[in-house]
Amino acid sequence: MPTAPTQQPSAERTPRPVPPTGSACPAPLASLDQVPWDRLQDSTGSAAAIPRLLERIASGDPDTARAALDDLRKRVCQYGFVVEQATAATVPFLWELAQRPHVSCRARIIRLLENIAGARQWENTAAAYPKLLNRRENHVVWERAARQAVRARRGALPPLLSDQDAEIARAAAELARTLGE
């Protein structure tokens, strides 16, 4: 009786499985619960509301997303140039949302990232009043961390620069200029 041939281990690399698309994709903002939001500060005090706002932005409903982004902007980049302690922790989620096609306010998110990347309010103030650097809550450190968080994810810019939506591509180009790309 003939025997079946045995498989020999291959020296070739097996291709990595490609993540499925559609409803089986990883949930947006999956790592939100890994950030200790209740220990961080935003412009209102505790940053505990930020995860809920990010989830509302991700919801896909344009009105809900727009309102949540307006609230989030006031909390993490007030007036478009004053960042808070929670800003740096928020930035990776903003980058993620900016890349998701179903998010309705992607251009506005990219503009928020640009505002954060260009924020130097506390740094400029500390240059004139160096005693600010001796405070327990060092806003200059928060500002630098927020700018660095934006720079750390700048690898996500190329697809945004070539997005079919002209408003998204324009906002991405402005962010690239701010980052010196």
Tab-separated table of N, CA and C in Angstrom, residues 26-32 37 49-61 64-73 76 87 89-113 116 153 156-157 159-160 163 165 168 172 175:
chain	number	residue	atom	x	y	z
A	26	PRO	N	-10.112	45.791	13.275
A	26	PRO	CA	-10.036	46.142	14.689
A	26	PRO	C	-10.914	47.358	14.984
A	27	ALA	N	-11.492	47.342	16.141
A	27	ALA	CA	-12.356	48.452	16.533
A	27	ALA	C	-11.544	49.733	16.618
A	28	PRO	N	-12.116	50.838	16.147
A	28	PRO	CA	-11.389	52.088	16.270
A	28	PRO	C	-11.174	52.434	17.741
A	29	LEU	N	-10.062	53.045	17.998
A	29	LEU	CA	-9.745	53.527	19.336
A	29	LEU	C	-9.676	52.398	20.370
A	30	ALA	N	-9.224	51.236	19.942
A	30	ALA	CA	-9.213	50.059	20.806
A	30	ALA	C	-8.373	50.243	22.070
A	31	SER	N	-7.362	51.091	22.034
A	31	SER	CA	-6.488	51.236	23.199
A	31	SER	C	-6.829	52.444	24.077
A	32	LEU	N	-8.007	52.995	23.920
A	32	LEU	CA	-8.421	54.147	24.738
A	32	LEU	C	-8.344	53.853	26.231
A	37	TRP	N	-6.887	58.406	31.806
A	37	TRP	CA	-7.493	59.711	31.538
A	37	TRP	C	-7.880	60.447	32.810
A	49	ALA	N	-13.422	62.738	30.353
A	49	ALA	CA	-14.442	62.783	29.288
A	49	ALA	C	-13.850	62.601	27.895
A	50	ILE	N	-12.548	62.665	27.748
A	50	ILE	CA	-11.926	62.594	26.422
A	50	ILE	C	-12.233	61.289	25.687
A	51	PRO	N	-12.165	60.121	26.308
A	51	PRO	CA	-12.494	58.895	25.565
A	51	PRO	C	-13.898	58.920	24.956
A	52	ARG	N	-14.861	59.420	25.697
A	52	ARG	CA	-16.236	59.495	25.191
A	52	ARG	C	-16.308	60.440	23.992
A	53	LEU	N	-15.585	61.536	24.050
A	53	LEU	CA	-15.579	62.479	22.925
A	53	LEU	C	-14.938	61.849	21.688
A	54	LEU	N	-13.839	61.154	21.881
A	54	LEU	CA	-13.183	60.485	20.753
A	54	LEU	C	-14.098	59.432	20.129
A	55	GLU	N	-14.806	58.695	20.959
A	55	GLU	CA	-15.752	57.691	20.446
A	55	GLU	C	-16.883	58.346	19.666
A	56	ARG	N	-17.333	59.511	20.114
A	56	ARG	CA	-18.398	60.224	19.396
A	56	ARG	C	-17.888	60.736	18.050
A	57	ILE	N	-16.620	61.145	17.997
A	57	ILE	CA	-16.034	61.573	16.724
A	57	ILE	C	-15.963	60.382	15.771
A	58	ALA	N	-15.647	59.222	16.290
A	58	ALA	CA	-15.524	58.003	15.484
A	58	ALA	C	-16.872	57.447	15.054
A	59	SER	N	-17.954	57.956	15.612
A	59	SER	CA	-19.281	57.381	15.388
A	59	SER	C	-19.736	57.380	13.933
A	60	GLY	N	-19.246	58.301	13.150
A	60	GLY	CA	-19.674	58.376	11.757
A	60	GLY	C	-20.780	59.374	11.522
A	61	ASP	N	-21.524	59.746	12.551
A	61	ASP	CA	-22.591	60.731	12.401
A	61	ASP	C	-21.964	62.126	12.349
A	64	THR	N	-22.884	64.660	15.331
A	64	THR	CA	-22.320	64.188	16.596
A	64	THR	C	-20.807	64.369	16.593
A	65	ALA	N	-20.170	63.988	15.503
A	65	ALA	CA	-18.706	64.090	15.400
A	65	ALA	C	-18.253	65.543	15.486
A	66	ARG	N	-18.933	66.422	14.786
A	66	ARG	CA	-18.556	67.840	14.774
A	66	ARG	C	-18.666	68.441	16.178
A	67	ALA	N	-19.756	68.158	16.865
A	67	ALA	CA	-19.947	68.691	18.219
A	67	ALA	C	-18.893	68.128	19.180
A	68	ALA	N	-18.616	66.846	19.063
A	68	ALA	CA	-17.614	66.227	19.940
A	68	ALA	C	-16.225	66.791	19.657
A	69	LEU	N	-15.906	67.008	18.388
A	69	LEU	CA	-14.594	67.568	18.053
A	69	LEU	C	-14.467	68.995	18.568
A	70	ASP	N	-15.527	69.781	18.482
A	70	ASP	CA	-15.495	71.143	19.028
A	70	ASP	C	-15.213	71.112	20.528
A	71	ASP	N	-15.884	70.211	21.245
A	71	ASP	CA	-15.658	70.076	22.692
A	71	ASP	C	-14.239	69.597	22.970
A	72	LEU	N	-13.781	68.603	22.214
A	72	LEU	CA	-12.427	68.076	22.414
A	72	LEU	C	-11.378	69.159	22.170
A	73	ARG	N	-11.573	69.941	21.113
A	73	ARG	CA	-10.627	71.024	20.791
A	73	ARG	C	-10.498	71.993	21.971
A	76	VAL	N	-8.301	70.195	24.699
A	76	VAL	CA	-6.891	69.822	24.494
A	76	VAL	C	-6.064	70.853	23.733
A	87	THR	N	-3.210	66.519	26.176
A	87	THR	CA	-3.106	66.683	24.730
A	87	THR	C	-2.232	65.611	24.104
A	89	ALA	N	-1.517	62.644	25.055
A	89	ALA	CA	-2.170	61.330	25.091
A	89	ALA	C	-3.309	61.244	24.082
A	90	THR	N	-3.879	62.368	23.708
A	90	THR	CA	-4.989	62.411	22.764
A	90	THR	C	-4.524	62.317	21.316
A	91	VAL	N	-3.326	62.815	21.039
A	91	VAL	CA	-2.815	62.916	19.664
A	91	VAL	C	-2.831	61.596	18.892
A	92	PRO	N	-2.356	60.466	19.424
A	92	PRO	CA	-2.391	59.228	18.630
A	92	PRO	C	-3.803	58.844	18.179
A	93	PHE	N	-4.792	59.134	18.992
A	93	PHE	CA	-6.174	58.816	18.634
A	93	PHE	C	-6.684	59.766	17.546
A	94	LEU	N	-6.228	61.008	17.588
A	94	LEU	CA	-6.587	61.951	16.525
A	94	LEU	C	-5.993	61.497	15.194
A	95	TRP	N	-4.739	61.051	15.222
A	95	TRP	CA	-4.116	60.523	13.999
A	95	TRP	C	-4.920	59.336	13.472
A	96	GLU	N	-5.312	58.439	14.375
A	96	GLU	CA	-6.084	57.265	13.962
A	96	GLU	C	-7.402	57.679	13.309
A	97	LEU	N	-8.087	58.619	13.917
A	97	LEU	CA	-9.368	59.070	13.368
A	97	LEU	C	-9.193	59.773	12.027
A	98	ALA	N	-8.109	60.515	11.867
A	98	ALA	CA	-7.849	61.227	10.611
A	98	ALA	C	-7.649	60.263	9.447
A	99	GLN	N	-7.247	59.047	9.743
A	99	GLN	CA	-6.975	58.055	8.702
A	99	GLN	C	-8.184	57.188	8.377
A	100	ARG	N	-9.228	57.265	9.169
A	100	ARG	CA	-10.396	56.401	8.960
A	100	ARG	C	-11.389	57.073	8.017
A	101	PRO	N	-11.632	56.483	6.843
A	101	PRO	CA	-12.507	57.110	5.841
A	101	PRO	C	-13.923	57.411	6.317
A	102	HIS	N	-14.445	56.637	7.252
A	102	HIS	CA	-15.828	56.866	7.683
A	102	HIS	C	-15.975	58.053	8.638
A	103	VAL	N	-14.878	58.578	9.151
A	103	VAL	CA	-14.944	59.714	10.078
A	103	VAL	C	-15.268	60.968	9.267
A	104	SER	N	-16.312	61.654	9.656
A	104	SER	CA	-16.836	62.749	8.833
A	104	SER	C	-16.048	64.053	8.927
A	105	CYS	N	-15.273	64.246	9.961
A	105	CYS	CA	-14.598	65.539	10.156
A	105	CYS	C	-13.077	65.400	10.105
A	106	ARG	N	-12.596	64.603	9.185
A	106	ARG	CA	-11.160	64.317	9.097
A	106	ARG	C	-10.327	65.571	8.854
A	107	ALA	N	-10.760	66.461	7.993
A	107	ALA	CA	-9.984	67.678	7.714
A	107	ALA	C	-9.871	68.531	8.977
A	108	ARG	N	-10.934	68.620	9.737
A	108	ARG	CA	-10.907	69.396	10.987
A	108	ARG	C	-9.984	68.745	12.018
A	109	ILE	N	-9.927	67.428	12.025
A	109	ILE	CA	-9.013	66.725	12.930
A	109	ILE	C	-7.569	67.039	12.544
A	110	ILE	N	-7.296	67.024	11.256
A	110	ILE	CA	-5.938	67.320	10.777
A	110	ILE	C	-5.563	68.757	11.131
A	111	ARG	N	-6.509	69.676	11.034
A	111	ARG	CA	-6.233	71.068	11.425
A	111	ARG	C	-5.953	71.173	12.927
A	112	LEU	N	-6.657	70.369	13.719
A	112	LEU	CA	-6.377	70.344	15.157
A	112	LEU	C	-4.958	69.837	15.403
A	113	LEU	N	-4.560	68.789	14.689
A	113	LEU	CA	-3.185	68.295	14.812
A	113	LEU	C	-2.187	69.383	14.423
A	116	ILE	N	-1.878	71.826	17.288
A	116	ILE	CA	-1.084	71.234	18.369
A	116	ILE	C	0.397	71.250	17.996
A	153	ARG	N	3.943	60.598	14.745
A	153	ARG	CA	3.021	59.885	13.847
A	153	ARG	C	2.985	60.479	12.443
A	156	ALA	N	2.004	58.976	8.930
A	156	ALA	CA	0.631	58.814	8.432
A	156	ALA	C	0.249	59.910	7.437
A	157	LEU	N	1.120	60.882	7.221
A	157	LEU	CA	0.787	61.998	6.330
A	157	LEU	C	0.674	61.634	4.850
A	159	PRO	N	-0.593	59.249	2.861
A	159	PRO	CA	-1.917	58.941	2.308
A	159	PRO	C	-2.904	60.102	2.461
A	160	LEU	N	-2.748	60.896	3.501
A	160	LEU	CA	-3.644	62.034	3.691
A	160	LEU	C	-3.347	63.126	2.665
A	163	ASP	N	-5.113	62.224	-0.479
A	163	ASP	CA	-6.525	61.869	-0.335
A	163	ASP	C	-7.343	62.514	-1.455
A	165	ASP	N	-10.301	63.658	-1.252
A	165	ASP	CA	-11.019	64.815	-0.725
A	165	ASP	C	-10.023	65.980	-0.656
A	168	ILE	N	-9.198	67.491	2.799
A	168	ILE	CA	-8.297	66.669	3.612
A	168	ILE	C	-6.868	66.818	3.108
A	172	ALA	N	-3.803	68.383	5.231
A	172	ALA	CA	-2.598	67.575	5.430
A	172	ALA	C	-1.357	68.327	4.941
A	175	LEU	N	-0.476	70.817	7.563
A	175	LEU	CA	0.167	70.129	8.682
A	175	LEU	C	1.608	69.771	8.318
